[in-house]
Coordinates of C-alpha atoms (C1' of nucleotides) in Angstrom, one line a residue:
Chain A
M42 CA 18.9 232.6 184.6
N43 CA 16.3 234.9 186.2
Q44 CA 14.6 231.8 187.5
P45 CA 16.2 228.5 189.0
I46 CA 14.7 225.0 186.7
T47 CA 16.4 222.5 186.8
A48 CA 17.9 220.5 189.1
A49 CA 21.0 221.9 188.1
D50 CA 19.9 225.1 188.3
K51 CA 18.7 224.8 192.5
T52 CA 22.0 222.9 193.0
F53 CA 24.7 225.3 191.6
I54 CA 22.7 228.1 193.4
A55 CA 22.9 226.3 196.4
L56 CA 25.8 224.8 197.1
R57 CA 27.4 228.4 195.4
D58 CA 25.1 229.5 198.3
D59 CA 27.1 226.6 201.1
I60 CA 30.5 228.3 200.2
V61 CA 29.8 231.5 199.8
E62 CA 28.4 231.6 203.0
G63 CA 31.0 229.4 204.3
R64 CA 28.9 226.2 205.6
I65 CA 31.5 224.8 203.0
E66 CA 34.9 225.8 204.1
A67 CA 37.2 228.2 201.9
G68 CA 40.5 225.3 200.4
S69 CA 38.0 222.3 201.2
K70 CA 37.7 219.2 198.2
L71 CA 34.2 219.0 197.1
S72 CA 33.9 215.5 196.7
E73 CA 31.0 214.3 194.1
T74 CA 29.6 210.9 196.0
E75 CA 29.1 213.2 199.2
L76 CA 27.2 215.9 197.6
S77 CA 24.9 214.1 195.2
T78 CA 23.9 212.1 198.9
K79 CA 23.7 215.7 200.7
F80 CA 21.6 216.8 198.4
A81 CA 20.4 214.1 197.0
V82 CA 20.5 214.0 193.3
S83 CA 22.8 212.5 190.9
R84 CA 26.8 212.8 190.3
A85 CA 25.2 214.4 186.5
V86 CA 23.9 217.2 188.3
I87 CA 26.3 217.4 190.9
R88 CA 28.6 217.5 188.3
E89 CA 27.3 220.7 186.1
A90 CA 27.3 222.4 188.7
I91 CA 30.6 222.3 190.0
N92 CA 31.4 222.9 186.8
R93 CA 29.6 226.1 186.8
L94 CA 31.4 227.5 190.4
E95 CA 34.1 226.9 188.5
S96 CA 33.8 229.1 185.1
C97 CA 33.1 232.2 188.6
H98 CA 35.9 231.1 189.8
I99 CA 34.4 230.0 192.8
V100 CA 36.3 226.2 192.6
E101 CA 39.1 225.3 190.8
R102 CA 39.4 221.6 188.9
K103 CA 41.8 219.7 188.2
A104 CA 41.0 216.6 185.0
N105 CA 41.3 213.7 187.1
V106 CA 41.5 215.2 190.8
G107 CA 38.4 216.7 191.3
A108 CA 37.3 220.1 192.6
R109 CA 38.1 222.6 195.9
V110 CA 37.1 225.1 196.7
V111 CA 39.0 228.0 196.3
A112 CA 41.0 229.4 198.9
L113 CA 41.0 233.1 200.9
S114 CA 43.9 235.2 200.8
P115 CA 44.7 239.1 201.3
Q116 CA 46.1 238.4 197.5
G117 CA 42.9 237.6 195.7
L118 CA 41.1 240.4 197.5
I119 CA 43.4 242.6 196.0
E120 CA 43.3 241.5 192.7
L121 CA 40.1 241.2 193.0
Y122 CA 39.4 245.4 193.7
Q123 CA 41.9 245.8 191.1
V124 CA 39.4 244.2 188.5
R125 CA 36.3 245.6 189.8
E126 CA 37.8 249.2 189.4
S127 CA 38.3 248.5 186.0
L128 CA 35.2 246.8 185.1
E129 CA 33.1 248.9 187.0
G130 CA 34.8 252.0 185.8
M131 CA 33.9 251.4 182.4
A132 CA 29.9 250.4 183.6
A133 CA 30.0 253.6 185.4
R134 CA 32.0 255.4 181.8
L135 CA 29.3 253.5 179.8
A136 CA 26.3 254.4 182.2
A137 CA 26.5 258.2 181.3
K138 CA 26.2 257.8 178.2
N139 CA 23.8 254.6 177.7
M140 CA 21.3 255.0 180.5
T141 CA 17.8 256.6 179.6
D142 CA 16.9 259.8 182.3
E143 CA 14.2 257.8 183.7
E144 CA 16.7 255.0 185.3
I145 CA 19.5 258.3 185.9
A146 CA 15.9 259.5 188.1
D147 CA 15.3 256.4 189.5
L148 CA 19.2 256.3 190.7
G149 CA 18.4 259.3 191.9
A150 CA 15.8 258.1 194.6
L151 CA 17.9 255.7 195.4
L152 CA 20.6 257.3 197.1
Q153 CA 18.0 259.9 198.9
S154 CA 16.6 257.0 200.2
H155 CA 19.8 255.8 201.3
F156 CA 20.3 259.6 202.4
D157 CA 17.2 259.4 205.0
E158 CA 19.1 256.6 206.7
V159 CA 22.0 258.1 206.8
K160 CA 20.5 261.3 208.5
G161 CA 18.8 259.6 210.4
G162 CA 21.4 259.9 213.1
E163 CA 22.7 256.0 212.7
S164 CA 25.3 255.5 210.4
Y165 CA 22.9 252.9 208.5
Y166 CA 24.2 251.7 205.7
Q167 CA 22.9 248.4 204.5
E168 CA 25.6 246.4 202.2
A169 CA 22.0 245.8 200.4
G170 CA 21.7 249.3 199.5
D171 CA 25.2 250.0 198.1
V172 CA 25.4 246.2 195.6
D173 CA 22.0 247.9 194.7
F174 CA 23.1 250.9 193.9
H175 CA 26.4 249.5 192.2
Y176 CA 23.3 246.7 190.5
R177 CA 21.9 250.2 188.6
I178 CA 24.7 251.4 187.1
I179 CA 26.5 248.0 185.7
L180 CA 23.5 247.3 183.6
G181 CA 23.1 250.9 183.5
S182 CA 26.0 250.2 180.8
K183 CA 24.0 248.3 179.1
N184 CA 26.9 246.2 177.6
K185 CA 26.1 242.2 178.1
H186 CA 29.5 241.9 179.0
L187 CA 30.4 243.6 181.8
I188 CA 26.7 243.4 183.6
S189 CA 27.7 238.4 183.2
M190 CA 31.3 239.2 184.5
L191 CA 30.0 241.2 187.8
F192 CA 27.1 239.7 188.3
D193 CA 27.7 236.4 187.7
G194 CA 31.6 236.2 188.5
I195 CA 33.2 238.6 190.9
Y196 CA 30.3 240.1 193.3
H197 CA 29.5 236.2 194.2
L198 CA 33.5 236.4 195.2
V199 CA 33.6 240.0 196.8
R200 CA 30.7 238.5 198.9
M201 CA 32.6 235.5 200.3
Y202 CA 35.8 237.5 200.9
R203 CA 33.2 239.8 203.2
V204 CA 31.1 237.2 204.9
Q205 CA 34.1 235.1 205.7
L206 CA 36.8 237.4 206.2
G207 CA 33.9 239.2 208.1
M208 CA 34.0 242.2 206.9
A209 CA 30.7 244.5 207.9
G210 CA 29.5 245.7 204.5
P211 CA 31.6 248.3 202.2
R212 CA 32.7 251.8 204.3
V213 CA 29.8 254.2 206.1
T214 CA 30.4 257.6 206.2
T215 CA 32.5 258.4 203.4
A216 CA 30.8 256.2 200.8
Y217 CA 27.4 258.1 200.5
D218 CA 28.9 261.2 199.6
E219 CA 30.8 259.1 196.2
H220 CA 28.2 257.7 195.7
K221 CA 26.0 261.4 194.8
H222 CA 29.2 262.7 192.9
I223 CA 29.2 259.2 191.1
V224 CA 25.0 260.1 190.2
Q225 CA 25.6 263.2 189.8
A226 CA 28.1 263.3 187.1
I227 CA 26.4 260.3 185.0
L228 CA 23.1 262.5 185.2
N229 CA 25.5 265.8 183.5
R230 CA 26.5 262.6 181.5
D231 CA 30.0 263.5 182.0
A232 CA 31.3 260.3 180.9
E233 CA 34.9 260.8 181.9
L234 CA 34.5 261.6 185.8
A235 CA 32.1 258.6 186.6
E236 CA 34.7 256.7 185.2
M237 CA 37.0 258.0 187.5
L238 CA 35.1 258.5 190.7
M239 CA 33.9 254.9 190.8
R240 CA 37.4 253.8 190.2
R241 CA 38.2 256.0 193.1
H242 CA 35.1 254.7 194.8
I243 CA 36.0 251.4 194.8
L244 CA 40.2 252.0 196.1
Y245 CA 38.6 253.7 198.8
S246 CA 36.9 250.5 199.3
K247 CA 40.1 248.6 199.2
N248 CA 42.6 250.5 200.6
S249 CA 39.6 250.9 203.6
I250 CA 39.1 247.1 203.7
E251 CA 43.1 246.3 203.4
H252 CA 43.8 248.1 206.9
K253 CA 41.3 246.6 208.2
L254 CA 43.2 243.0 207.1
S255 CA 46.4 244.1 208.8
Chain B
M202 CA 44.3 223.9 180.7
N203 CA 47.6 223.9 179.4
Q204 CA 46.9 220.4 177.7
P205 CA 43.7 218.6 177.2
I206 CA 43.1 215.5 178.6
T207 CA 39.8 214.4 179.1
A208 CA 37.7 213.5 176.2
A209 CA 35.6 216.7 177.1
D210 CA 38.5 218.8 177.3
K211 CA 39.7 217.7 173.5
T212 CA 36.1 218.1 172.8
F213 CA 35.4 221.7 174.0
I214 CA 38.2 222.4 172.0
A215 CA 37.6 221.3 169.1
L216 CA 34.2 221.9 169.1
R217 CA 35.5 225.5 170.6
D218 CA 37.8 225.8 166.7
D219 CA 35.2 224.5 164.6
I220 CA 32.3 227.8 166.1
V221 CA 35.8 230.4 166.3
E222 CA 36.8 229.1 162.6
G223 CA 32.8 229.1 161.2
R224 CA 33.0 226.0 160.7
I225 CA 29.8 225.9 162.6
E226 CA 28.0 229.1 161.7
A227 CA 26.9 231.6 164.5
G228 CA 23.4 231.7 165.4
S229 CA 23.1 228.3 164.7
K230 CA 21.5 225.8 166.5
L231 CA 23.8 222.8 168.6
S232 CA 21.7 219.9 168.7
E233 CA 23.8 217.2 171.2
T234 CA 22.8 214.4 169.9
E235 CA 24.2 215.1 166.3
L236 CA 26.9 216.5 168.3
S237 CA 27.6 213.4 170.3
T238 CA 27.8 211.3 166.5
K239 CA 29.9 212.9 164.9
F240 CA 32.3 213.4 167.8
A241 CA 32.4 209.9 168.2
V242 CA 31.3 210.5 171.8
S243 CA 28.6 210.2 174.7
R244 CA 25.7 212.8 175.6
A245 CA 27.4 213.5 178.5
V246 CA 31.0 214.6 177.1
I247 CA 29.1 216.9 174.8
R248 CA 26.9 218.8 177.3
E249 CA 30.0 219.4 179.2
A250 CA 32.0 221.0 176.7
I251 CA 29.0 223.1 175.7
N252 CA 28.6 223.5 179.2
R253 CA 32.2 225.2 178.9
L254 CA 31.7 226.2 175.5
E255 CA 28.9 229.0 177.7
S256 CA 30.8 230.4 180.5
C257 CA 33.0 231.4 177.7
H258 CA 30.0 232.8 175.8
I259 CA 30.4 231.5 172.4
V260 CA 26.8 229.9 173.5
E261 CA 23.7 231.0 174.6
R262 CA 21.6 227.7 176.7
K263 CA 18.0 227.7 177.2
A264 CA 16.2 225.4 179.7
N265 CA 14.7 222.6 178.4
V266 CA 16.3 224.5 174.9
G267 CA 19.2 224.2 173.8
A268 CA 22.7 225.7 173.1
R269 CA 23.0 228.6 169.9
V270 CA 25.7 229.1 168.5
V271 CA 25.8 233.5 169.6
A272 CA 25.5 236.1 167.2
L273 CA 27.7 238.2 165.4
S274 CA 26.7 242.6 165.2
P275 CA 28.1 245.5 165.1
Q276 CA 26.7 246.2 168.5
G277 CA 28.4 242.7 170.2
L278 CA 31.4 244.2 169.1
I279 CA 31.6 247.2 170.0
E280 CA 30.6 246.0 173.9
L281 CA 33.1 243.5 173.6
Y282 CA 35.8 246.7 172.8
Q283 CA 34.1 248.1 176.1
V284 CA 35.7 245.5 177.0
R285 CA 38.3 244.5 176.7
E286 CA 40.0 248.8 177.1
S287 CA 38.9 248.7 180.5
L288 CA 40.9 245.3 181.1
E289 CA 43.7 245.6 179.2
G290 CA 43.8 248.5 180.4
M291 CA 44.3 247.7 183.6
A292 CA 47.0 244.4 182.2
A293 CA 49.6 247.5 181.0
R294 CA 48.6 249.6 184.4
L295 CA 49.4 246.5 186.7
A296 CA 52.3 244.9 183.7
A297 CA 54.1 248.1 184.7
K298 CA 54.1 247.0 188.7
N299 CA 53.8 243.9 188.4
M300 CA 56.3 242.9 185.4
T301 CA 60.1 241.6 186.1
D302 CA 63.1 244.0 184.5
E303 CA 63.6 240.4 182.0
E304 CA 60.6 239.7 181.3
I305 CA 60.0 244.1 180.1
A306 CA 63.9 242.9 178.7
D307 CA 62.0 240.2 176.8
L308 CA 58.9 242.4 175.7
G309 CA 61.1 245.2 174.0
A310 CA 62.8 241.9 172.4
L311 CA 59.9 240.7 171.0
L312 CA 58.9 244.3 170.0
Q313 CA 62.4 244.5 167.9
S314 CA 61.6 241.7 166.4
H315 CA 58.8 243.0 165.2
F316 CA 60.0 246.5 164.1
D317 CA 62.9 244.4 162.0
E318 CA 59.8 242.6 160.4
V319 CA 57.8 245.8 159.6
K320 CA 61.5 247.4 158.3
G321 CA 61.5 245.2 155.8
G322 CA 59.3 247.4 153.2
E323 CA 56.8 245.4 153.4
S324 CA 54.2 246.5 156.2
Y325 CA 54.0 242.5 157.2
Y326 CA 52.4 242.3 160.7
Q327 CA 50.7 239.3 161.9
E328 CA 48.3 238.9 163.9
A329 CA 50.1 236.1 165.8
G330 CA 53.0 238.9 167.1
D331 CA 50.2 241.4 168.2
V332 CA 47.9 238.9 170.2
D333 CA 51.8 238.0 171.3
F334 CA 52.2 241.7 172.7
H335 CA 48.9 241.7 173.7
Y336 CA 49.4 237.9 176.1
R337 CA 52.9 239.2 177.3
I338 CA 51.0 242.6 178.8
I339 CA 48.0 240.5 180.5
L340 CA 50.1 238.0 182.0
G341 CA 52.5 240.6 183.4
S342 CA 50.1 242.0 184.9
K343 CA 50.1 239.1 187.5
N344 CA 46.4 239.3 188.7
K345 CA 44.3 236.0 187.6
H346 CA 40.6 237.2 186.6
L347 CA 42.1 239.7 184.6
I348 CA 43.9 236.5 182.7
S349 CA 41.8 234.4 182.9
M350 CA 38.8 236.7 181.4
L351 CA 41.1 237.9 178.6
F352 CA 42.4 234.4 177.6
D353 CA 39.2 231.9 178.5
G354 CA 36.9 234.5 177.4
I355 CA 36.7 237.5 175.5
Y356 CA 39.9 236.6 172.8
H357 CA 38.1 233.3 171.9
L358 CA 35.4 236.0 170.9
V359 CA 37.7 237.9 169.6
R360 CA 38.9 235.3 166.9
M361 CA 35.9 235.0 165.8
Y362 CA 34.9 238.2 165.1
R363 CA 37.5 239.0 163.2
V364 CA 37.8 235.7 161.0
Q365 CA 34.0 235.7 160.7
L366 CA 33.8 239.1 159.2
G367 CA 37.5 238.6 157.5
M368 CA 39.2 241.6 159.2
A369 CA 42.8 240.6 158.1
G370 CA 44.4 241.5 161.3
P371 CA 44.6 244.3 163.3
R372 CA 46.2 247.5 162.0
V373 CA 49.4 247.3 160.2
T374 CA 51.0 251.7 160.1
T375 CA 50.0 252.5 163.7
A376 CA 50.2 249.7 165.6
Y377 CA 53.9 249.1 166.1
D378 CA 54.3 252.3 167.5
E379 CA 51.7 252.2 170.1
H380 CA 53.3 249.1 171.0
K381 CA 56.3 250.7 171.6
H382 CA 55.1 253.6 173.6
I383 CA 53.6 250.8 175.7
V384 CA 56.4 249.5 176.8
Q385 CA 58.2 252.3 177.1
A386 CA 56.1 253.4 179.6
I387 CA 56.0 250.0 181.4
L388 CA 60.0 250.2 181.0
N389 CA 59.9 253.5 182.7
R390 CA 57.2 251.7 185.4
D391 CA 54.8 254.3 184.2
A392 CA 51.9 252.8 185.2
E393 CA 49.6 254.9 184.7
L394 CA 50.7 255.9 181.4
A395 CA 51.1 252.2 180.3
E396 CA 46.8 252.2 180.9
M397 CA 46.2 255.1 179.0
L398 CA 48.2 254.5 176.5
M399 CA 47.6 250.7 175.9
R400 CA 43.6 251.9 176.2
R401 CA 44.3 253.8 173.6
H402 CA 45.7 251.4 171.2
I403 CA 42.3 249.0 171.6
L404 CA 39.9 252.3 171.0
Y405 CA 42.1 253.5 167.6
S406 CA 42.0 249.4 167.3
K407 CA 37.6 249.3 167.9
N408 CA 37.8 252.8 165.6
S409 CA 39.3 250.8 162.4
I410 CA 37.3 248.2 163.0
E411 CA 33.8 250.0 162.7
H412 CA 35.2 251.8 159.9
K413 CA 35.5 249.1 158.7
L414 CA 32.3 247.4 158.4
S415 CA 30.4 250.6 157.4
Chain C
dA105 C1' 65.9 203.3 207.5
dC106 C1' 64.7 204.4 202.5
dT107 C1' 63.3 203.8 198.6
dT108 C1' 60.8 201.5 194.7
dG109 C1' 57.4 199.3 192.4
dC110 C1' 52.6 197.1 193.4
dT111 C1' 48.3 196.5 194.8
dA112 C1' 43.9 197.8 197.0
dT113 C1' 40.6 201.5 196.8
dA114 C1' 38.6 205.8 196.2
dT115 C1' 37.4 209.7 193.2
dT116 C1' 36.4 210.8 188.6
dG117 C1' 35.1 210.4 183.8
dT118 C1' 31.9 208.7 180.7
dC119 C1' 28.5 206.0 178.4
dG120 C1' 23.3 204.2 177.0
dA121 C1' 18.7 204.4 179.0
dC122 C1' 14.9 206.4 181.1
dA123 C1' 11.9 210.5 182.5
dA124 C1' 10.4 215.0 181.6
dC125 C1' 9.8 218.8 178.8
dT126 C1' 9.1 221.4 174.2
dT127 C1' 7.3 222.2 169.9
dG128 C1' 4.7 221.9 165.6
dG129 C1' 1.1 219.6 163.5
dT130 C1' -3.6 218.0 164.5
dG131 C1' -8.8 218.1 165.3
dT132 C1' -12.7 220.0 167.2
dT133 C1' -15.3 223.4 168.4
dA134 C1' -17.6 228.4 168.6
Chain D
dT15 C1' -11.8 231.3 160.2
dA16 C1' -9.9 231.9 164.3
dA17 C1' -9.2 229.7 168.8
dC18 C1' -8.0 226.1 171.8
dA19 C1' -7.0 221.4 173.7
dC20 C1' -4.8 217.8 172.7
dC21 C1' -1.0 214.5 171.0
dA22 C1' 3.5 213.0 168.6
dA23 C1' 7.8 213.2 168.2
dG24 C1' 12.1 215.0 169.3
dT25 C1' 15.0 217.4 172.2
dT26 C1' 17.0 218.4 176.8
dG27 C1' 17.6 216.8 181.9
dT28 C1' 18.2 213.0 185.1
dC29 C1' 20.3 208.5 186.4
dG30 C1' 23.3 204.8 187.7
dA31 C1' 26.2 201.4 186.3
dC32 C1' 31.0 200.5 184.7
dA33 C1' 36.1 202.5 182.7
dA34 C1' 39.6 204.9 183.6
dT35 C1' 42.9 207.4 186.6
dA36 C1' 45.0 208.7 191.5
dT37 C1' 46.1 207.9 195.7
dA38 C1' 47.7 205.9 200.2
dG39 C1' 49.4 201.9 202.0
dC40 C1' 51.9 197.8 202.8
dA41 C1' 55.8 195.1 200.8
dA42 C1' 59.7 193.8 199.4
dG43 C1' 65.0 194.9 198.5
dT44 C1' 68.9 197.7 198.4

DNA sequence: ACTTGCTATATTGTCGACAACTTGGTGTTA
DNA sequence: TAACACCAAGTTGTCGACAATATAGCAAGT
C-alpha cells in the first residue's frame, strides 16, 4: 500500500499513527462507535482498520468484546528485538547475495552522508537515517515475506516502543561503525559475515535499550 | 483463535482450507458476491475473512479491484524457507533457554514415539509428527511474535505448497536424526548449537524440495 | 453480608442496499 | 486502421439498521 486509496486505508494509517505516537494510549480500549464519530466514517471502515491493526500486532481483539491497544512491557520489547535479530540477520545475509552492485554503491553513499554528519563535531545520528539504512538492506534481501513482516509489522511496533518509552533513537556512538562493517561485508558478498554483524548490531541495540530501561 | 466463534472466524478457516487444499486454485480471483452465496453469509463476513487471508499472505488484494489467491512459484517456496530458517532457528535458540525441563522431557518422549515408528521397518514418517515437533519448539521459544508469525502465517503457506506441488511430506531418512540432535542440544541448554542445527535441518529440507522440483 | 440470577444497557457482529470505482466494449473521428 | 472518448455492466467500498452477545447493576434469597 504505497498510497492510501480507500477510506479504510486512510483511517488505518491515521489510527496507527495515533497509537504509535501515543495519542491513543497503550492498553486502552478501542470503541468502534466512538472512533467512527471521531473519524467521521462508518463503523465498517473502522472495523477494517482495526482488523489491519490486529494483523500488525498493534491491537488485540476478542470476539464479542472488542479491541485493545497492546500493552507495552520490557519483555515485549525484548521479544521484538529477538525477532528483529533473526529477520534482519537473514535480510543482511540475503542482501549480500541479492543486492545489485548499484544498490550497494547507493548504500555506501548513504553511509558516507551519515559519516559527514557524525564528523561534524556533534554526534548527531538521526533515527530516520538509521531506519533508512535498515530499510535498504531489508529491501535488498529481495524476499517478499521478510520485507512485509518487517515493514508492515515489526517496525511500527519498534517505533511505538521508541516513542512511548522515550528513547532518543538508536545509540549514537558505535552504530556508525557497525553500519560501516555491515556494508563492507555486503560489498565483499560475504553473506555469512553480513548476517553475523547485523545480528550483533541489533543485539547491541537491544542491550543498550535494556540498560536505559533499568 | 483457538475456537472459531463468529461467522467470520468459521468462514475464514473454511476459505483458508479450501485454498490450502487446492479446492480453490492458486492464482484465481475471489469474488465477494460469489463467495457470499457459496458460504451463505453476508459480504461483510466474506470481506473480513479475505482481509485475514491477506494478512496471512494467502491472498493479495488491490483496492477497487479485488483479491486473488497467491500464485505458487519455486522462487516463492525458496523465500518461504529462507524465512523459516531464520525464524525457526531463533525459535530453537530461545527454546533452549526458555523451555521448562518438563517440556523438554515431553519433547524427548515425542521423539521416542517417532523412533518407534521408524524402527518398525518401514520409513514411515508422518508429516503430522514433523509438524508437531516443530510446533513444540516454536512454542518453547515463548516468543509471541515468533509463534504468531509461524503458526498464523508461514505454516499454512508451507502446507499449501506441500499439498499443491504434491510433496509427500518432509524427507524421511535423515530427518529423525536431525530432530534427535536438536533435542539433545536443547537438553544441554546449548542455544547456539540448537539454532545452528535447526537452521541446517530446514536448509536440508529446502534443498531436498528444490531437488524434487527440478 | 454474600451469593445468585435477572435485567437493562452498551458494544460488537451481521446484513442488505446504495455509492464509487474498474473494466471491457462500442462508436466516433482522424 | 488506430486512437480516443464514452457508456454499461459488474465489482468493490461504504453506509445505516438490526441481531446477538457481553457486562454492570440491581433485586431477591440464604
